[in-house]
């Protein structure tokens, strides 16, 4: 998780893989909110030492956006592999990817964890 200048210094999770992160000046992110709506497919992030969240929060996968790396302020934590996989499934679903593409996406995400 990264704190960004986007949306008033609120945390975001970088969903893009190493290929994009290494060679482009943007990253693909999803915001985190403590106002939990329990939207289908959005991971609920419980506070842990690894993610350093204070309240339980929801990863808003359907609000993905690209932001420039210049807007990233600091790393504040990390989400679990399970939460990342759930994000990938939701992302695949909302972008109408087919099941075989989802398997490739999940395998691709695991390569860069």
Coordinates of C-alpha atoms in Angstrom, one line a residue:
X1 CA 0.0 0.0 0.0
X2 CA 1.2 3.4 -0.9
X3 CA 0.1 6.8 0.4
X4 CA -0.4 9.1 -2.6
X5 CA -1.2 12.7 -3.3
X6 CA -4.3 11.5 -5.2
X7 CA -7.5 12.0 -3.2
X8 CA -6.0 13.8 -0.2
X9 CA -3.1 11.5 0.6
X10 CA -5.3 8.5 1.1
X11 CA -3.8 5.1 0.7
X12 CA -4.0 3.1 -2.6
X13 CA -2.9 -0.4 -3.5
X14 CA -0.8 -0.8 -6.6
X15 CA -2.4 -3.5 -8.8
X16 CA -0.1 -3.2 -11.8
X17 CA 2.7 -5.7 -12.2
X18 CA 6.4 -5.3 -12.4
X19 CA 6.5 -4.9 -16.1
X20 CA 4.3 -1.8 -16.0
X21 CA 5.8 -0.5 -12.8
X22 CA 9.4 -0.8 -14.1
X23 CA 9.0 0.7 -17.6
X24 CA 6.1 3.2 -17.4
X25 CA 5.8 6.4 -15.5
X26 CA 2.3 5.4 -14.2
X27 CA 1.0 2.6 -12.0
X28 CA -2.5 1.1 -11.8
X29 CA -4.0 1.6 -8.4
X30 CA -7.2 1.0 -6.4
X31 CA -8.1 3.2 -3.5
X32 CA -8.8 2.0 0.1
X33 CA -11.7 3.3 2.2
X34 CA -12.7 2.8 5.8
X35 CA -16.3 3.3 4.8
X36 CA -17.1 -0.3 4.1
X37 CA -19.9 -1.0 1.7
X38 CA -19.2 -4.8 1.3
X39 CA -19.4 -4.6 -2.5
X40 CA -19.3 -8.0 -4.1
X41 CA -15.6 -8.9 -4.9
X42 CA -13.9 -6.1 -3.0
X43 CA -11.5 -7.4 -0.4
X44 CA -12.1 -6.3 3.2
X45 CA -8.7 -5.5 4.7
X46 CA -8.4 -6.2 8.4
X47 CA -5.7 -4.3 10.2
X48 CA -2.4 -6.2 10.5
X49 CA 1.2 -5.4 11.2
X50 CA 1.9 -6.0 7.5
X51 CA -0.7 -3.5 6.1
X52 CA -0.5 -1.0 9.0
X53 CA -4.1 -0.1 8.7
X54 CA -5.9 1.3 11.7
X55 CA -9.6 0.6 10.9
X56 CA -10.9 -2.3 8.9
X57 CA -11.0 -1.1 5.2
X58 CA -12.3 -2.0 1.8
X59 CA -10.2 -2.1 -1.3
X60 CA -12.3 -0.5 -4.0
X61 CA -11.2 -2.5 -7.0
X62 CA -13.9 -1.1 -9.3
X63 CA -12.4 2.4 -8.8
X64 CA -9.1 1.5 -10.5
X65 CA -7.1 4.3 -12.0
X66 CA -3.6 5.1 -13.3
X67 CA -1.6 7.6 -11.5
X68 CA 1.9 9.0 -12.1
X69 CA 4.7 7.7 -9.9
X70 CA 5.4 11.3 -9.0
X71 CA 2.2 11.3 -6.9
X72 CA 3.3 8.4 -4.8
X73 CA 4.5 9.6 -1.4
X74 CA 5.5 6.6 0.7
X75 CA 5.0 2.9 1.1
X76 CA 2.9 2.3 4.2
X77 CA 2.3 -1.5 4.1
X78 CA 1.3 -4.5 2.0
X79 CA -1.8 -6.6 1.4
X80 CA -1.8 -10.4 1.6
X81 CA -1.5 -12.7 -1.4
X82 CA -5.1 -13.8 -0.8
X83 CA -6.3 -10.2 -0.9
X84 CA -4.3 -9.5 -4.1
X85 CA -5.8 -12.7 -5.7
X86 CA -9.3 -11.5 -4.8
X87 CA -8.6 -8.2 -6.4
X88 CA -7.4 -9.9 -9.5
X89 CA -10.6 -12.0 -9.7
X90 CA -12.8 -8.9 -9.2
X91 CA -10.7 -7.0 -11.8
X92 CA -11.2 -9.8 -14.3
X93 CA -14.9 -9.9 -13.6
X94 CA -15.5 -6.1 -14.0
X95 CA -13.4 -6.0 -17.2
X96 CA -15.4 -8.9 -18.7
X97 CA -12.3 -11.1 -19.1
X98 CA -13.0 -14.8 -19.8
X99 CA -12.2 -17.6 -17.4
X100 CA -9.0 -18.7 -19.2
X101 CA -7.8 -15.1 -19.1
X102 CA -8.5 -15.0 -15.4
X103 CA -6.3 -18.0 -14.9
X104 CA -3.5 -16.3 -16.9
X105 CA -4.0 -13.1 -14.9
X106 CA -3.8 -14.9 -11.6
X107 CA -0.7 -16.8 -12.6
X108 CA 0.8 -13.5 -13.8
X109 CA 0.1 -11.8 -10.5
X110 CA 1.7 -14.6 -8.6
X111 CA 4.9 -14.3 -10.7
X112 CA 5.4 -10.8 -9.4
X113 CA 4.5 -11.2 -5.7

